PDB file of C-alpha atoms and ligand atoms in Angstrom:
ATOM      1  CA  MET A   1     -36.742  36.591   7.420  1.00 44.00           C
ATOM      2  CA  LYS A   2     -34.207  36.158   9.222  1.00 47.00           C
ATOM      3  CA  ARG A   3     -36.418  34.205  12.235  1.00 52.00           C
ATOM      4  CA  ILE A   4     -36.061  31.216   9.597  1.00 47.00           C
ATOM      5  CA  SER A   5     -32.565  31.724   8.051  1.00 50.00           C
ATOM      6  CA  LEU A   6     -31.667  31.287  11.843  1.00 47.00           C
ATOM      7  CA  VAL A   7     -33.822  27.992  11.942  1.00 47.00           C
ATOM      8  CA  PHE A   8     -32.500  26.348   8.970  1.00 46.00           C
ATOM      9  CA  THR A   9     -28.552  27.486   9.697  1.00 48.00           C
ATOM     10  CA  ALA A  10     -29.390  25.139  13.684  1.00 47.00           C
ATOM     11  CA  PHE A  11     -31.155  22.471  11.401  1.00 47.00           C
ATOM     12  CA  ALA A  12     -28.438  22.395   9.252  1.00 47.00           C
ATOM     13  CA  LEU A  13     -26.088  21.980  11.627  1.00 47.00           C
ATOM     14  CA  VAL A  14     -28.478  19.712  13.541  1.00 44.00           C
ATOM     15  CA  ALA A  15     -28.044  17.489  10.301  1.00 43.00           C
ATOM     16  CA  ALA A  16     -24.386  17.603   9.861  1.00 44.00           C
ATOM     17  CA  ILE A  17     -23.463  16.820  13.442  1.00 44.00           C
ATOM     18  CA  CYS A  18     -25.976  13.534  13.101  1.00 42.00           C
ATOM     19  CA  LEU A  19     -24.353  12.987   9.548  1.00 43.00           C
ATOM     20  CA  THR A  20     -20.814  13.379  11.333  1.00 44.00           C
ATOM     21  CA  GLN A  21     -21.714  10.734  13.710  1.00 44.00           C
ATOM     22  CA  GLY A  22     -23.738   8.106  11.339  1.00 41.00           C
ATOM     23  CA  ALA A  23     -20.475   8.480   9.283  1.00 44.00           C
ATOM     24  CA  VAL A  24     -18.259   8.185  12.546  1.00 47.00           C
ATOM     25  CA  ALA A  25     -20.568   5.021  13.380  1.00 50.00           C
ATOM     26  CA  ALA A  26     -20.760   3.308  10.443  1.00 72.00           C
ATOM     27  CA  ASP A  27     -16.632   2.757  11.013  1.00 93.00           C
ATOM     28  CA  LYS A  28     -16.162  -0.693   9.372  1.00 97.00           C
ATOM     29  CA  MET A  29     -13.289  -3.354  10.101  1.00 98.00           C
ATOM     30  CA  THR A  30     -11.867  -6.370   7.859  1.00 98.00           C
ATOM     31  CA  LEU A  31     -10.549  -8.396   9.195  1.00 98.00           C
ATOM     32  CA  ASN A  32      -7.377  -9.884   7.404  1.00 98.00           C
ATOM     33  CA  LYS A  33      -5.463 -12.038   9.430  1.00 98.00           C
ATOM     34  CA  VAL A  34      -1.733 -11.744   9.220  1.00 98.00           C
ATOM     35  CA  THR A  35      -0.198 -15.314  10.899  1.00 98.00           C
ATOM     36  CA  ASP A  36      -1.709 -17.973  12.232  1.00 98.00           C
ATOM     37  CA  GLY A  37      -4.326 -16.954  15.434  1.00 98.00           C
ATOM     38  CA  VAL A  38      -3.368 -13.169  14.919  1.00 99.00           C
ATOM     39  CA  TYR A  39      -5.745 -10.599  13.846  1.00 99.00           C
ATOM     40  CA  MET A  40      -5.654  -7.601  12.347  1.00 98.00           C
ATOM     41  CA  MET A  41      -9.005  -5.443  12.087  1.00 98.00           C
ATOM     42  CA  GLU A  42      -8.506  -2.460   9.533  1.00 98.00           C
ATOM     43  CA  ASN A  43     -10.382   0.187  10.058  1.00 97.00           C
ATOM     44  CA  SER A  44     -12.082   1.359   6.773  1.00 95.00           C
ATOM     45  CA  ARG A  45     -12.269   5.436   7.022  1.00 94.00           C
ATOM     46  CA  GLY A  46      -7.939   5.324   7.871  1.00 94.00           C
ATOM     47  CA  SER A  47      -8.987   5.109  12.151  1.00 95.00           C
ATOM     48  CA  SER A  48      -7.594   2.704  14.186  1.00 97.00           C
ATOM     49  CA  ASN A  49      -7.169  -1.046  14.021  1.00 98.00           C
ATOM     50  CA  SER A  50      -7.183  -3.147  16.454  1.00 98.00           C
ATOM     51  CA  THR A  51      -5.688  -6.809  16.885  1.00 98.00           C
ATOM     52  CA  PHE A  52      -6.123 -10.168  18.522  1.00 99.00           C
ATOM     53  CA  VAL A  53      -4.048 -12.706  18.948  1.00 99.00           C
ATOM     54  CA  VAL A  54      -6.021 -15.897  19.615  1.00 98.00           C
ATOM     55  CA  THR A  55      -4.558 -18.688  22.472  1.00 98.00           C
ATOM     56  CA  ASP A  56      -5.216 -23.091  23.750  1.00 96.00           C
ATOM     57  CA  ASP A  57      -6.599 -21.036  26.859  1.00 98.00           C
ATOM     58  CA  GLY A  58      -7.995 -17.705  25.265  1.00 98.00           C
ATOM     59  CA  VAL A  59      -8.203 -14.609  23.017  1.00 99.00           C
ATOM     60  CA  LEU A  60      -6.405 -11.484  24.034  1.00 99.00           C
ATOM     61  CA  VAL A  61      -6.827  -7.413  22.192  1.00 99.00           C
ATOM     62  CA  PHE A  62      -4.738  -5.574  21.367  1.00 99.00           C
ATOM     63  CA  ASP A  63      -6.133  -1.427  20.618  1.00 98.00           C
ATOM     64  CA  PHE A  64      -9.671  -1.655  20.978  1.00 98.00           C
ATOM     65  CA  ASP A  65     -12.675   1.741  19.898  1.00 98.00           C
ATOM     66  CA  ILE A  66     -15.733   2.584  22.324  1.00 97.00           C
ATOM     67  CA  ARG A  67     -17.339   2.825  18.494  1.00 97.00           C
ATOM     68  CA  THR A  68     -15.547   0.073  16.518  1.00 97.00           C
ATOM     69  CA  ALA A  69     -14.788  -3.040  19.269  1.00 98.00           C
ATOM     70  CA  ASP A  70     -17.784  -3.941  18.739  1.00 98.00           C
ATOM     71  CA  GLN A  71     -16.843  -5.526  15.631  1.00 98.00           C
ATOM     72  CA  VAL A  72     -13.469  -6.789  16.794  1.00 98.00           C
ATOM     73  CA  LEU A  73     -15.261  -8.934  18.922  1.00 98.00           C
ATOM     74  CA  ALA A  74     -17.689 -10.800  16.831  1.00 98.00           C
ATOM     75  CA  ALA A  75     -14.901 -10.708  14.308  1.00 98.00           C
ATOM     76  CA  ILE A  76     -13.766 -12.930  17.984  1.00 98.00           C
ATOM     77  CA  ARG A  77     -16.983 -14.943  17.713  1.00 98.00           C
ATOM     78  CA  LYS A  78     -16.895 -16.567  14.830  1.00 98.00           C
ATOM     79  CA  ILE A  79     -13.419 -18.244  15.123  1.00 98.00           C
ATOM     80  CA  THR A  80     -13.390 -18.779  19.038  1.00 98.00           C
ATOM     81  CA  ASN A  81     -14.925 -20.099  21.547  1.00 98.00           C
ATOM     82  CA  LYS A  82     -12.295 -19.052  23.724  1.00 98.00           C
ATOM     83  CA  LYS A  83     -12.706 -16.077  25.443  1.00 98.00           C
ATOM     84  CA  VAL A  84     -11.436 -12.633  25.898  1.00 98.00           C
ATOM     85  CA  ARG A  85      -8.778 -13.382  28.430  1.00 98.00           C
ATOM     86  CA  TYR A  86      -6.332  -9.577  28.241  1.00 98.00           C
ATOM     87  CA  LEU A  87      -6.701  -6.210  26.477  1.00 98.00           C
ATOM     88  CA  VAL A  88      -3.408  -4.179  25.728  1.00 98.00           C
ATOM     89  CA  SER A  89      -4.234  -0.246  24.676  1.00 98.00           C
ATOM     90  CA  SER A  90      -0.705   1.266  22.334  1.00 98.00           C
ATOM     91  CA  HIS A  91      -1.753   4.397  24.202  1.00 97.00           C
ATOM     92  CA  SER A  92      -4.372   6.935  25.700  1.00 96.00           C
ATOM     93  CA  ALA A  93      -6.044   8.253  22.803  1.00 95.00           C
ATOM     94  CA  GLY A  94      -9.067   6.950  22.315  1.00 94.00           C
ATOM     95  CA  ASP A  95      -9.452   5.643  19.022  1.00 95.00           C
ATOM     96  CA  HIS A  96      -7.649   3.262  21.342  1.00 97.00           C
ATOM     97  CA  ALA A  97      -8.024   2.744  24.133  1.00 98.00           C
ATOM     98  CA  THR A  98     -12.295   3.194  25.027  1.00 97.00           C
ATOM     99  CA  GLY A  99     -13.603  -0.593  24.193  1.00 98.00           C
ATOM    100  CA  ALA A 100     -12.648  -2.189  26.876  1.00 98.00           C
ATOM    101  CA  TRP A 101     -16.455  -2.066  27.992  1.00 98.00           C
ATOM    102  CA  HIS A 102     -17.702  -4.192  24.875  1.00 98.00           C
ATOM    103  CA  PHE A 103     -15.356  -7.080  26.276  1.00 98.00           C
ATOM    104  CA  ARG A 104     -17.243  -7.140  29.914  1.00 98.00           C
ATOM    105  CA  GLU A 105     -19.419 -10.461  29.454  1.00 98.00           C
ATOM    106  CA  ASP A 106     -15.348 -12.485  29.623  1.00 98.00           C
ATOM    107  CA  LYS A 107     -13.825 -10.081  32.616  1.00 98.00           C
ATOM    108  CA  PRO A 108     -10.324  -9.287  30.797  1.00 98.00           C
ATOM    109  CA  VAL A 109      -7.947  -8.629  32.883  1.00 98.00           C
ATOM    110  CA  TYR A 110      -6.350  -4.636  31.006  1.00 98.00           C
ATOM    111  CA  ILE A 111      -2.808  -4.064  30.531  1.00 98.00           C
ATOM    112  CA  ALA A 112      -1.655  -0.636  30.225  1.00 98.00           C
ATOM    113  CA  SER A 113       1.724   1.371  30.422  1.00 97.00           C
ATOM    114  CA  ARG A 114       1.321   3.349  33.882  1.00 96.00           C
ATOM    115  CA  PRO A 115       1.447   6.647  31.298  1.00 95.00           C
ATOM    116  CA  GLN A 116      -1.481   5.428  29.670  1.00 96.00           C
ATOM    117  CA  SER A 117      -3.485   4.482  33.013  1.00 96.00           C
ATOM    118  CA  ARG A 118      -2.815   7.818  34.215  1.00 96.00           C
ATOM    119  CA  ASP A 119      -4.579   9.430  31.467  1.00 96.00           C
ATOM    120  CA  LEU A 120      -7.184   6.928  30.962  1.00 96.00           C
ATOM    121  CA  ASN A 121      -8.388   8.163  35.120  1.00 97.00           C
ATOM    122  CA  MET A 122      -7.562  11.646  34.273  1.00 96.00           C
ATOM    123  CA  GLN A 123      -8.501  13.984  31.257  1.00 95.00           C
ATOM    124  CA  GLU A 124      -8.952  10.695  28.865  1.00 95.00           C
ATOM    125  CA  ALA A 125     -12.386   9.695  31.252  1.00 96.00           C
ATOM    126  CA  GLN A 126     -13.781  13.234  31.392  1.00 96.00           C
ATOM    127  CA  GLU A 127     -13.669  13.291  27.665  1.00 96.00           C
ATOM    128  CA  PHE A 128     -16.030  10.110  27.731  1.00 97.00           C
ATOM    129  CA  GLU A 129     -18.327  11.432  30.513  1.00 96.00           C
ATOM    130  CA  GLU A 130     -18.319  14.518  27.911  1.00 95.00           C
ATOM    131  CA  ARG A 131     -18.763  12.510  24.887  1.00 96.00           C
ATOM    132  CA  LYS A 132     -21.513  10.526  26.459  1.00 95.00           C
ATOM    133  CA  GLU A 133     -23.984  13.241  26.397  1.00 94.00           C
ATOM    134  CA  SER A 134     -23.430  14.311  23.063  1.00 94.00           C
ATOM    135  CA  ARG A 135     -22.028  10.755  20.634  1.00 95.00           C
ATOM    136  CA  ALA A 136     -24.238   7.963  20.452  1.00 94.00           C
ATOM    137  CA  ALA A 137     -21.655   5.680  20.097  1.00 95.00           C
ATOM    138  CA  TYR A 138     -20.351   6.388  23.916  1.00 96.00           C
ATOM    139  CA  LYS A 139     -23.663   6.740  25.027  1.00 96.00           C
ATOM    140  CA  GLY A 140     -25.232   3.652  28.166  1.00 96.00           C
ATOM    141  CA  LYS A 141     -21.524   2.832  28.153  1.00 97.00           C
ATOM    142  CA  ASP A 142     -18.219   3.393  30.811  1.00 97.00           C
ATOM    143  CA  LEU A 143     -15.139   3.545  29.879  1.00 97.00           C
ATOM    144  CA  ILE A 144     -13.115   0.851  31.172  1.00 97.00           C
ATOM    145  CA  LYS A 145      -9.388   1.265  32.554  1.00 97.00           C
ATOM    146  CA  PRO A 146      -6.525  -0.706  33.458  1.00 98.00           C
ATOM    147  CA  ASP A 147      -6.521  -3.435  35.952  1.00 98.00           C
ATOM    148  CA  ILE A 148      -2.554  -3.340  35.758  1.00 97.00           C
ATOM    149  CA  ALA A 149      -0.406  -0.662  35.592  1.00 97.00           C
ATOM    150  CA  PHE A 150       3.516  -1.382  34.338  1.00 97.00           C
ATOM    151  CA  ASP A 151       6.102   0.683  34.633  1.00 96.00           C
ATOM    152  CA  ASP A 152       9.016  -0.225  31.502  1.00 96.00           C
ATOM    153  CA  GLY A 153       7.559  -2.899  30.847  1.00 96.00           C
ATOM    154  CA  MET A 154       6.054  -6.824  31.517  1.00 97.00           C
ATOM    155  CA  THR A 155       6.608 -10.248  29.812  1.00 98.00           C
ATOM    156  CA  LEU A 156       2.973 -11.850  30.099  1.00 98.00           C
ATOM    157  CA  TYR A 157       3.427 -16.056  29.442  1.00 98.00           C
ATOM    158  CA  PHE A 158      -0.039 -16.926  28.238  1.00 98.00           C
ATOM    159  CA  GLY A 159      -1.178 -19.955  25.674  1.00 98.00           C
ATOM    160  CA  GLY A 160       1.686 -21.242  24.918  1.00 98.00           C
ATOM    161  CA  LEU A 161       2.518 -18.066  23.672  1.00 98.00           C
ATOM    162  CA  THR A 162       5.343 -14.894  25.103  1.00 98.00           C
ATOM    163  CA  PHE A 163       4.278 -11.615  24.764  1.00 98.00           C
ATOM    164  CA  HIS A 164       6.435  -9.013  25.206  1.00 98.00           C
ATOM    165  CA  ILE A 165       4.284  -5.810  26.090  1.00 98.00           C
ATOM    166  CA  LYS A 166       6.683  -3.009  26.340  1.00 98.00           C
ATOM    167  CA  HIS A 167       6.840   0.563  27.136  1.00 98.00           C
ATOM    168  CA  GLU A 168       8.769   2.023  24.136  1.00 98.00           C
ATOM    169  CA  GLY A 169       8.294   5.712  26.005  1.00 95.00           C
ATOM    170  CA  GLN A 170       7.419   9.144  24.277  1.00 93.00           C
ATOM    171  CA  GLY A 171       7.418   9.639  20.856  1.00 94.00           C
ATOM    172  CA  HIS A 172       3.452   9.762  19.127  1.00 95.00           C
ATOM    173  CA  SER A 173       1.910   9.545  22.319  1.00 94.00           C
ATOM    174  CA  THR A 174       1.915   9.743  26.246  1.00 89.00           C
ATOM    175  CA  GLY A 175       3.196   6.356  26.173  1.00 90.00           C
ATOM    176  CA  ASP A 176       4.007   4.343  23.240  1.00 96.00           C
ATOM    177  CA  THR A 177       3.224   0.440  24.551  1.00 98.00           C
ATOM    178  CA  THR A 178       3.996  -2.585  21.554  1.00 98.00           C
ATOM    179  CA  ILE A 179       3.877  -5.635  22.349  1.00 99.00           C
ATOM    180  CA  TYR A 180       6.470  -8.984  20.440  1.00 99.00           C
ATOM    181  CA  ILE A 181       5.444 -12.296  19.922  1.00 98.00           C
ATOM    182  CA  PRO A 182       8.225 -14.614  18.885  1.00 98.00           C
ATOM    183  CA  GLN A 183       7.002 -17.734  18.431  1.00 98.00           C
ATOM    184  CA  LYS A 184       4.529 -15.751  15.123  1.00 98.00           C
ATOM    185  CA  ARG A 185       7.160 -13.736  14.101  1.00 98.00           C
ATOM    186  CA  VAL A 186       4.381 -10.364  14.559  1.00 98.00           C
ATOM    187  CA  PHE A 187       5.010  -6.543  16.395  1.00 99.00           C
ATOM    188  CA  LEU A 188       1.888  -4.423  17.160  1.00 99.00           C
ATOM    189  CA  ALA A 189       3.341  -1.802  16.831  1.00 98.00           C
ATOM    190  CA  GLY A 190       0.821   0.719  17.563  1.00 98.00           C
ATOM    191  CA  ASP A 191       0.508   4.198  16.657  1.00 98.00           C
ATOM    192  CA  LEU A 192       4.653   4.278  15.993  1.00 98.00           C
ATOM    193  CA  LEU A 193       3.985   2.621  12.835  1.00 98.00           C
ATOM    194  CA  ASP A 194       1.149   3.641  10.384  1.00 98.00           C
ATOM    195  CA  THR A 195       1.007   3.038   7.336  1.00 98.00           C
ATOM    196  CA  GLU A 196      -0.316   4.386   3.222  1.00 98.00           C
ATOM    197  CA  ILE A 197      -1.487   7.206   4.986  1.00 97.00           C
ATOM    198  CA  HIS A 198      -0.346  10.610   7.253  1.00 96.00           C
ATOM    199  CA  PRO A 199       0.344   9.720  11.036  1.00 95.00           C
ATOM    200  CA  GLY A 200      -1.805  11.679  13.644  1.00 91.00           C
ATOM    201  CA  GLN A 201      -0.731  13.776  16.001  1.00 90.00           C
ATOM    202  CA  GLY A 202      -1.256  12.079  19.311  1.00 87.00           C
ATOM    203  CA  SER A 203      -4.058  13.371  21.121  1.00 85.00           C
ATOM    204  CA  SER A 204      -5.477  12.462  24.245  1.00 84.00           C
ATOM    205  CA  SER A 205      -8.479  14.532  24.939  1.00 84.00           C
ATOM    206  CA  ASN A 206      -7.496  17.127  22.695  1.00 83.00           C
ATOM    207  CA  THR A 207      -4.380  17.415  23.734  1.00 85.00           C
ATOM    208  CA  TYR A 208      -1.083  16.925  21.107  1.00 86.00           C
ATOM    209  CA  TYR A 209       1.183  14.861  22.747  1.00 88.00           C
ATOM    210  CA  SER A 210       3.378  13.746  18.839  1.00 92.00           C
ATOM    211  CA  VAL A 211       7.830  14.312  19.684  1.00 92.00           C
ATOM    212  CA  ILE A 212       8.357  13.696  15.952  1.00 92.00           C
ATOM    213  CA  ASP A 213      12.665  13.120  17.262  1.00 92.00           C
ATOM    214  CA  GLY A 214      11.455  10.944  20.166  1.00 94.00           C
ATOM    215  CA  TRP A 215       9.366   9.311  17.350  1.00 96.00           C
ATOM    216  CA  MET A 216      11.890   9.222  15.920  1.00 97.00           C
ATOM    217  CA  ARG A 217      14.611   7.500  18.503  1.00 97.00           C
ATOM    218  CA  LEU A 218      11.401   5.202  19.034  1.00 98.00           C
ATOM    219  CA  LEU A 219      11.370   3.563  15.814  1.00 98.00           C
ATOM    220  CA  ASP A 220      15.407   2.730  15.522  1.00 98.00           C
ATOM    221  CA  ASN A 221      15.415   1.466  18.819  1.00 98.00           C
ATOM    222  CA  ILE A 222      13.536  -1.219  18.008  1.00 98.00           C
ATOM    223  CA  MET A 223      14.968  -1.726  15.018  1.00 98.00           C
ATOM    224  CA  ALA A 224      18.356  -1.829  16.495  1.00 98.00           C
ATOM    225  CA  ARG A 225      16.899  -4.893  17.603  1.00 98.00           C
ATOM    226  CA  ASP A 226      16.640  -6.164  15.070  1.00 98.00           C
ATOM    227  CA  LEU A 227      14.745  -8.680  15.820  1.00 98.00           C
ATOM    228  CA  PRO A 228      13.474 -11.850  13.883  1.00 98.00           C
ATOM    229  CA  VAL A 229       9.901 -10.531  12.812  1.00 98.00           C
ATOM    230  CA  ASP A 230       8.722 -11.276   8.698  1.00 98.00           C
ATOM    231  CA  THR A 231       5.087  -8.562  10.141  1.00 99.00           C
ATOM    232  CA  TYR A 232       4.969  -4.778  12.071  1.00 99.00           C
ATOM    233  CA  VAL A 233       1.335  -4.543  12.641  1.00 99.00           C
ATOM    234  CA  PRO A 234       0.040  -0.781  11.743  1.00 98.00           C
ATOM    235  CA  GLY A 235      -2.060   1.616  14.983  1.00 98.00           C
ATOM    236  CA  HIS A 236      -3.448   2.559  11.406  1.00 98.00           C
ATOM    237  CA  GLY A 237      -3.646   1.806   7.460  1.00 98.00           C
ATOM    238  CA  PRO A 238      -3.203  -1.441   5.621  1.00 98.00           C
ATOM    239  CA  VAL A 239      -0.665  -4.793   7.473  1.00 98.00           C
ATOM    240  CA  HIS A 240       1.788  -5.369   5.144  1.00 98.00           C
ATOM    241  CA  VAL A 241       2.056  -8.687   5.753  1.00 98.00           C
ATOM    242  CA  GLY A 242       5.677 -10.114   5.786  1.00 98.00           C
ATOM    243  CA  ARG A 243       7.317  -6.484   4.740  1.00 98.00           C
ATOM    244  CA  GLY A 244       9.395  -6.813   8.576  1.00 98.00           C
ATOM    245  CA  VAL A 245      11.478  -3.809   9.252  1.00 98.00           C
ATOM    246  CA  ALA A 246      11.294  -2.146   5.487  1.00 98.00           C
ATOM    247  CA  ASP A 247       7.666  -0.392   6.793  1.00 98.00           C
ATOM    248  CA  LEU A 248       9.392   0.841  10.054  1.00 98.00           C
ATOM    249  CA  LYS A 249      12.266   2.459   7.933  1.00 98.00           C
ATOM    250  CA  GLU A 250       9.816   3.971   5.817  1.00 98.00           C
ATOM    251  CA  GLN A 251       7.871   4.976   8.879  1.00 98.00           C
ATOM    252  CA  LYS A 252      11.489   6.366  10.090  1.00 98.00           C
ATOM    253  CA  GLY A 253      12.071   8.495   6.311  1.00 98.00           C
ATOM    254  CA  TYR A 254       8.239  10.685   6.894  1.00 97.00           C
ATOM    255  CA  PHE A 255       9.469  12.164   9.647  1.00 96.00           C
ATOM    256  CA  ILE A 256      12.861  13.011   8.078  1.00 97.00           C
ATOM    257  CA  ALA A 257      11.349  13.987   4.348  1.00 97.00           C
ATOM    258  CA  ILE A 258       9.016  16.449   6.749  1.00 96.00           C
ATOM    259  CA  ARG A 259      12.399  17.849   9.058  1.00 95.00           C
ATOM    260  CA  ASP A 260      13.983  18.802   5.343  1.00 96.00           C
ATOM    261  CA  GLU A 261      11.370  19.897   4.027  1.00 97.00           C
ATOM    262  CA  VAL A 262      10.673  22.326   7.492  1.00 96.00           C
ATOM    263  CA  SER A 263      14.212  22.693   8.296  1.00 96.00           C
ATOM    264  CA  LYS A 264      15.327  24.242   4.291  1.00 97.00           C
ATOM    265  CA  ARG A 265      12.167  26.431   4.368  1.00 97.00           C
ATOM    266  CA  ILE A 266      13.612  27.297   8.125  1.00 96.00           C
ATOM    267  CA  GLN A 267      16.730  28.514   7.124  1.00 96.00           C
ATOM    268  CA  GLU A 268      15.215  30.919   3.871  1.00 97.00           C
ATOM    269  CA  GLY A 269      13.528  32.754   6.594  1.00 96.00           C
ATOM    270  CA  LYS A 270      10.120  31.498   5.532  1.00 97.00           C
ATOM    271  CA  SER A 271       6.937  31.918   8.956  1.00 96.00           C
ATOM    272  CA  LEU A 272       5.377  29.129   9.424  1.00 96.00           C
ATOM    273  CA  ALA A 273       2.362  30.171   7.391  1.00 97.00           C
ATOM    274  CA  GLN A 274       4.360  30.481   3.851  1.00 97.00           C
ATOM    275  CA  ILE A 275       5.635  26.734   4.188  1.00 97.00           C
ATOM    276  CA  ARG A 276       2.337  25.430   5.337  1.00 96.00           C
ATOM    277  CA  LYS A 277       1.252  27.423   1.692  1.00 96.00           C
ATOM    278  CA  GLU A 278       4.088  26.113  -0.135  1.00 95.00           C
ATOM    279  CA  LEU A 279       4.325  22.348   1.244  1.00 96.00           C
ATOM    280  CA  LYS A 280       1.194  20.230   0.682  1.00 94.00           C
ATOM    281  CA  LYS A 281       2.395  16.803  -0.321  1.00 93.00           C
ATOM    282  CA  LEU A 282       6.179  14.816   0.446  1.00 95.00           C
ATOM    283  CA  PRO A 283       7.999  13.383  -2.126  1.00 94.00           C
ATOM    284  CA  GLY A 284       8.689  10.199  -2.985  1.00 95.00           C
ATOM    285  CA  VAL A 285       6.127   7.505  -1.759  1.00 96.00           C
ATOM    286  CA  TYR A 286       4.798  10.694   0.762  1.00 97.00           C
ATOM    287  CA  ALA A 287       3.318  11.846  -1.965  1.00 96.00           C
ATOM    288  CA  LYS A 288       0.210   8.496  -2.038  1.00 96.00           C
ATOM    289  CA  TYR A 289      -0.264   8.950   1.582  1.00 97.00           C
ATOM    290  CA  LYS A 290      -3.539   8.725   2.794  1.00 95.00           C
ATOM    291  CA  ARG A 291      -5.470  11.795   4.434  1.00 93.00           C
ATOM    292  CA  GLY A 292      -3.614  14.672   3.541  1.00 92.00           C
ATOM    293  CA  SER A 293      -4.726  17.325   5.592  1.00 91.00           C
ATOM    294  CA  ARG A 294      -2.450  15.421   8.476  1.00 92.00           C
ATOM    295  CA  LEU A 295       0.052  16.534   7.360  1.00 95.00           C
ATOM    296  CA  ARG A 296       0.121  19.944   8.094  1.00 94.00           C
ATOM    297  CA  ASN A 297      -0.717  18.729  11.752  1.00 92.00           C
ATOM    298  CA  PHE A 298       3.013  17.287  11.578  1.00 93.00           C
ATOM    299  CA  ILE A 299       4.841  20.377   9.299  1.00 95.00           C
ATOM    300  CA  ASN A 300       2.912  22.723  12.927  1.00 93.00           C
ATOM    301  CA  ARG A 301       5.239  19.773  15.099  1.00 92.00           C
ATOM    302  CA  THR A 302       8.257  20.173  13.662  1.00 94.00           C
ATOM    303  CA  TYR A 303       9.032  23.859  12.428  1.00 95.00           C
ATOM    304  CA  TYR A 304       7.794  24.654  16.461  1.00 94.00           C
ATOM    305  CA  GLN A 305       9.851  21.173  18.099  1.00 91.00           C
ATOM    306  CA  LEU A 306      12.558  21.726  15.120  1.00 92.00           C
ATOM    307  CA  GLN A 307      13.661  25.281  16.785  1.00 92.00           C
ATOM    308  CA  GLY A 308      12.907  24.156  20.690  1.00 88.00           C
ATOM    309  CA  LYS A 309      10.446  26.757  20.836  1.00 86.00           C
ATOM    310  CA  ARG A 310       6.565  25.457  21.532  1.00 72.00           C
ATOM    311  CA  TRP A 311       4.910  22.038  21.377  1.00 65.00           C
TER     312      TRP A 311
HETATM  313 ZN1   ZN B   1      -3.617   6.449  16.397  1.00 59.67          ZN
END
């Protein structure tokens, strides 16, 4: 009897893993037009978005997940016969920087910040190799690493457009990179901006890097530039075409809301466990944010980082 239940448990476990993988493989990327020549593909599950810019000389792709970048390439092929010439990733997390392989036929140049390049040559490379063994989306594929790594930023003049590619610093991840395209009045914010969804805590191969005060500072830095931007394109969640800087303000407000709620309770002498038990929802617009389970992560991060205790 015991053996049967063990076998059954093993079977259930395998079935659960397969189901999980099936769900991941089934992520659907929906095409959204941001403005002429700029398209954001939104992940149906709230995982990473991918943006591409079509120019007369070819295509630039910002963010590519090995699990969904084939859908991005298929959408590009429908819209243009131009080749993918440049790839830029917002940060080194698997859901943003693993999918360059899908574009290999076009031989694009892959540009990333130096911290990303380091991650992709170290722990992310190792994680990719491990996942090849266990995850269908990774099997038979390779992690393509950046061709160019830059320190502070670089400007790419391509297809009549200017791409200001900037390493903003450490906020969500080890090296958050954004792209400002003045001619399109568009700013690709990567995971410094998530809309209508609780943000992730910036993992690189299961280590979490998000620094809350750093994240707020980077948002402040971007807002202080006062750029003529109609749309800030998020790393996760729907794109709000034409909403402008209000999206960045809302994102900053998210961290202020958590900080207020957590610091109030720290002063009342409450433990992390108590705070987590009490704080199930944030006030205002944030109460409706999706993926509520992620709030717990930021309660942890805020609790420790406010007190300079642990990460
Ligand atoms: Zn992400």
